[in-house]
Short mmCIF file of C-alpha atoms and ligand atoms in Angstrom, two decimals:
data_model
loop_
_atom_site.label_atom_id
_atom_site.label_comp_id
_atom_site.label_asym_id
_atom_site.label_seq_id
_atom_site.Cartn_x
_atom_site.Cartn_y
_atom_site.Cartn_z
CA MET O 59 -153.37 -71.87 167.33
CA THR O 60 -149.12 -71.28 167.74
CA ALA O 61 -146.78 -69.96 165.80
CA THR O 62 -145.49 -72.77 164.19
CA THR O 63 -149.30 -75.17 163.59
CA GLU O 64 -148.35 -75.62 159.35
CA THR O 65 -151.46 -73.90 158.54
CA LYS O 66 -152.48 -74.93 154.49
CA ILE O 67 -151.20 -71.42 153.51
CA ILE O 68 -148.26 -72.13 155.67
CA LYS O 69 -147.34 -74.88 153.65
CA GLU O 70 -148.34 -73.32 150.87
CA VAL O 71 -145.28 -70.01 151.30
CA THR O 72 -143.00 -71.91 152.77
CA ALA O 73 -142.98 -74.70 149.30
CA ALA O 74 -143.58 -70.97 147.17
CA ASN O 75 -140.16 -69.89 149.33
CA ALA O 76 -137.88 -72.86 148.32
CA LYS O 77 -138.43 -72.51 144.76
CA TYR O 78 -137.61 -68.82 144.86
CA ALA O 79 -134.77 -69.66 147.23
CA ALA O 80 -133.48 -72.55 145.00
CA SER O 81 -131.73 -69.57 142.34
CA PHE O 82 -131.45 -66.63 144.44
CA THR O 83 -128.78 -64.38 143.37
CA LYS O 84 -129.54 -61.67 144.92
CA GLY O 85 -127.70 -62.25 148.08
CA SER O 86 -125.40 -58.79 148.17
CA LEU O 87 -127.58 -56.31 147.20
CA PRO O 88 -126.71 -53.11 149.51
CA LEU O 89 -129.60 -51.65 152.16
CA PRO O 90 -130.30 -48.36 150.31
CA PRO O 91 -132.92 -48.72 146.87
CA GLY O 92 -130.65 -48.60 144.45
CA ARG O 93 -133.42 -46.82 142.22
CA LYS O 94 -134.10 -44.41 144.99
CA PHE O 95 -136.83 -43.64 145.24
CA THR O 96 -140.56 -45.35 147.39
CA VAL O 97 -144.06 -46.16 146.75
CA VAL O 98 -146.46 -45.20 148.54
CA THR O 99 -149.50 -47.90 148.00
CA CYS O 100 -152.90 -49.52 148.26
CA MET O 101 -152.22 -53.38 150.04
CA ASP O 102 -155.05 -54.60 147.83
CA ALA O 103 -154.00 -58.48 146.44
CA ARG O 104 -155.21 -57.37 142.82
CA LEU O 105 -152.01 -54.47 142.37
CA ASP O 106 -148.42 -56.14 142.29
CA PRO O 107 -146.03 -53.29 142.38
CA ALA O 108 -143.64 -55.45 141.63
CA LYS O 109 -144.99 -56.44 138.21
CA ALA O 110 -146.86 -53.15 137.59
CA LEU O 111 -144.36 -51.11 137.81
CA GLY O 112 -140.79 -52.93 136.59
CA LEU O 113 -139.48 -53.07 140.48
CA GLU O 114 -136.41 -55.99 141.06
CA GLU O 115 -135.34 -56.92 144.63
CA GLY O 116 -133.34 -54.57 146.14
CA ASP O 117 -134.89 -51.32 143.50
CA ALA O 118 -137.22 -49.62 145.64
CA HIS O 119 -139.24 -49.04 148.66
CA VAL O 120 -142.72 -50.25 148.25
CA ILE O 121 -144.90 -48.71 151.50
CA ARG O 122 -148.27 -50.34 151.58
CA ASN O 123 -151.18 -50.39 153.58
CA ALA O 124 -155.28 -49.72 153.42
CA GLY O 125 -156.30 -47.10 150.26
CA GLY O 126 -151.92 -46.83 149.87
CA ARG O 127 -152.74 -43.44 152.31
CA ALA O 128 -149.49 -41.20 153.41
CA LYS O 129 -150.63 -40.23 157.35
CA ASP O 130 -150.36 -43.59 157.40
CA ALA O 131 -146.84 -43.99 155.85
CA LEU O 132 -144.81 -41.30 156.62
CA ARG O 133 -143.36 -42.74 159.24
CA SER O 134 -142.02 -45.17 156.37
CA VAL O 135 -140.84 -42.59 154.08
CA ILE O 136 -139.34 -40.61 156.85
CA ILE O 137 -136.85 -43.57 156.97
CA SER O 138 -136.67 -44.21 153.39
CA GLN O 139 -135.73 -40.69 152.73
CA GLN O 140 -133.82 -39.73 156.22
CA LEU O 141 -131.95 -42.86 156.38
CA LEU O 142 -132.25 -45.16 152.77
CA GLY O 143 -131.38 -42.12 151.14
CA THR O 144 -135.10 -42.13 148.76
CA GLU O 145 -135.43 -39.37 146.47
CA GLU O 146 -139.20 -39.03 144.87
CA VAL O 147 -142.33 -40.66 146.64
CA LEU O 148 -144.84 -42.25 144.16
CA VAL O 149 -148.45 -42.11 145.87
CA ILE O 150 -150.62 -45.14 144.19
CA HIS O 151 -154.41 -45.54 145.06
CA HIS O 152 -156.63 -47.68 142.45
CA THR O 153 -159.69 -47.95 141.03
CA ASP O 154 -161.99 -50.50 143.20
CA CYS O 155 -160.23 -49.88 146.23
CA GLY O 156 -162.72 -51.14 149.45
CA MET O 157 -162.01 -47.74 151.26
CA LEU O 158 -164.32 -46.20 149.13
CA THR O 159 -167.23 -48.47 150.31
CA PHE O 160 -167.43 -47.31 154.25
CA LYS O 161 -166.97 -44.17 156.35
CA ASP O 162 -164.17 -44.10 159.65
CA GLU O 163 -167.65 -44.19 161.58
CA GLU O 164 -168.89 -47.16 160.13
CA LEU O 165 -165.97 -49.59 161.53
CA HIS O 166 -165.89 -47.71 164.54
CA GLU O 167 -169.43 -49.12 165.32
CA ILE O 168 -168.54 -53.03 164.42
CA VAL O 169 -164.59 -53.17 166.33
CA LYS O 170 -167.17 -51.69 169.08
CA GLU O 171 -169.67 -53.98 169.04
CA ARG O 172 -167.91 -56.78 167.83
CA PHE O 173 -165.03 -55.89 170.64
CA GLY O 174 -166.38 -54.12 173.06
CA ASN O 175 -163.17 -51.40 172.42
CA GLU O 176 -164.01 -47.79 173.04
CA GLU O 177 -160.51 -46.76 171.24
CA TYR O 178 -161.18 -45.17 168.27
CA HIS O 179 -158.71 -45.83 165.04
CA GLU O 180 -158.33 -43.15 162.28
CA PHE O 181 -159.45 -45.50 159.50
CA LEU O 182 -158.84 -43.29 156.71
CA SER O 183 -161.29 -43.87 154.23
CA PHE O 184 -162.95 -41.81 150.69
CA PRO O 185 -165.47 -41.12 149.28
CA ASP O 186 -163.87 -39.60 146.26
CA LEU O 187 -160.37 -41.73 144.66
CA GLU O 188 -158.86 -38.48 143.39
CA LYS O 189 -159.12 -36.46 145.84
CA SER O 190 -157.32 -39.07 147.91
CA VAL O 191 -154.37 -39.52 145.80
CA LYS O 192 -153.88 -35.42 145.11
CA ASP O 193 -155.21 -34.34 148.50
CA ASP O 194 -151.93 -37.41 149.99
CA VAL O 195 -149.93 -35.98 147.37
CA GLU O 196 -150.55 -32.63 149.15
CA PHE O 197 -150.07 -33.81 152.91
CA LEU O 198 -146.43 -35.07 151.42
CA ARG O 199 -145.78 -31.88 150.14
CA GLU O 200 -146.73 -29.96 153.38
CA SER O 201 -145.36 -32.23 155.89
CA LYS O 202 -142.13 -30.54 157.23
CA VAL O 203 -140.64 -33.76 157.27
CA ILE O 204 -139.90 -34.07 153.81
CA LYS O 205 -137.32 -32.05 151.89
CA SER O 206 -138.98 -29.36 149.66
CA GLU O 207 -137.38 -30.60 146.05
CA ILE O 208 -138.31 -33.54 146.72
CA PRO O 209 -140.33 -34.66 143.73
CA ILE O 210 -144.29 -36.17 144.70
CA SER O 211 -146.46 -37.46 142.43
CA GLY O 212 -149.98 -38.90 142.29
CA TRP O 213 -151.39 -41.83 140.29
CA ILE O 214 -154.89 -44.32 140.05
CA TYR O 215 -153.96 -47.56 139.13
CA GLU O 216 -156.54 -49.67 137.38
CA VAL O 217 -157.08 -52.76 138.47
CA GLU O 218 -159.32 -53.60 135.51
CA THR O 219 -156.58 -52.65 133.07
CA GLY O 220 -153.19 -52.84 134.90
CA LYS O 221 -152.56 -49.49 133.84
CA ILE O 222 -151.68 -46.34 135.71
CA ARG O 223 -153.10 -42.82 135.25
CA PRO O 224 -151.34 -39.51 136.57
CA VAL O 225 -153.59 -37.26 139.12
CA LYS O 226 -152.67 -33.55 138.92
CA ASN O 227 -152.86 -31.64 141.92
ZN1 ZN N 114 -157.08 -50.48 148.00
#
């Protein structure tokens, strides 16, 4: 399949985008996020940070990966703060996260079996949701490339209710 093959998904997203662009009025927003903050969160399809947190285009950086792990996001956090002026971080993990359902070793075995690949990836899975949030807030607070005065808070988003609740470190 080439990049230009019109899959069903491509048809759907290009149609949706045409609709979005037809009434688009935010073409002159500045590059740095207007509300000067960064969200580190999971890629889970049930979590829509813009809707759940009231974000408009241009407001904030949303860094997403499997689990919303800070270690994976650090590169982007540095760019966000040092080049684009963000001054606060919210780490948001969520209930029913897929990262709670497997161990790194298991996924490593699957990849090895299916692809014959011995290369080890740190998948950053976690068995305890509250702890993963605390660990990631701690990881960022202790990072030598993040200024100590940057507020970093930890949260759990509930996919069942749409609510976020704080996790105290
Ligand atoms: Zn997740």
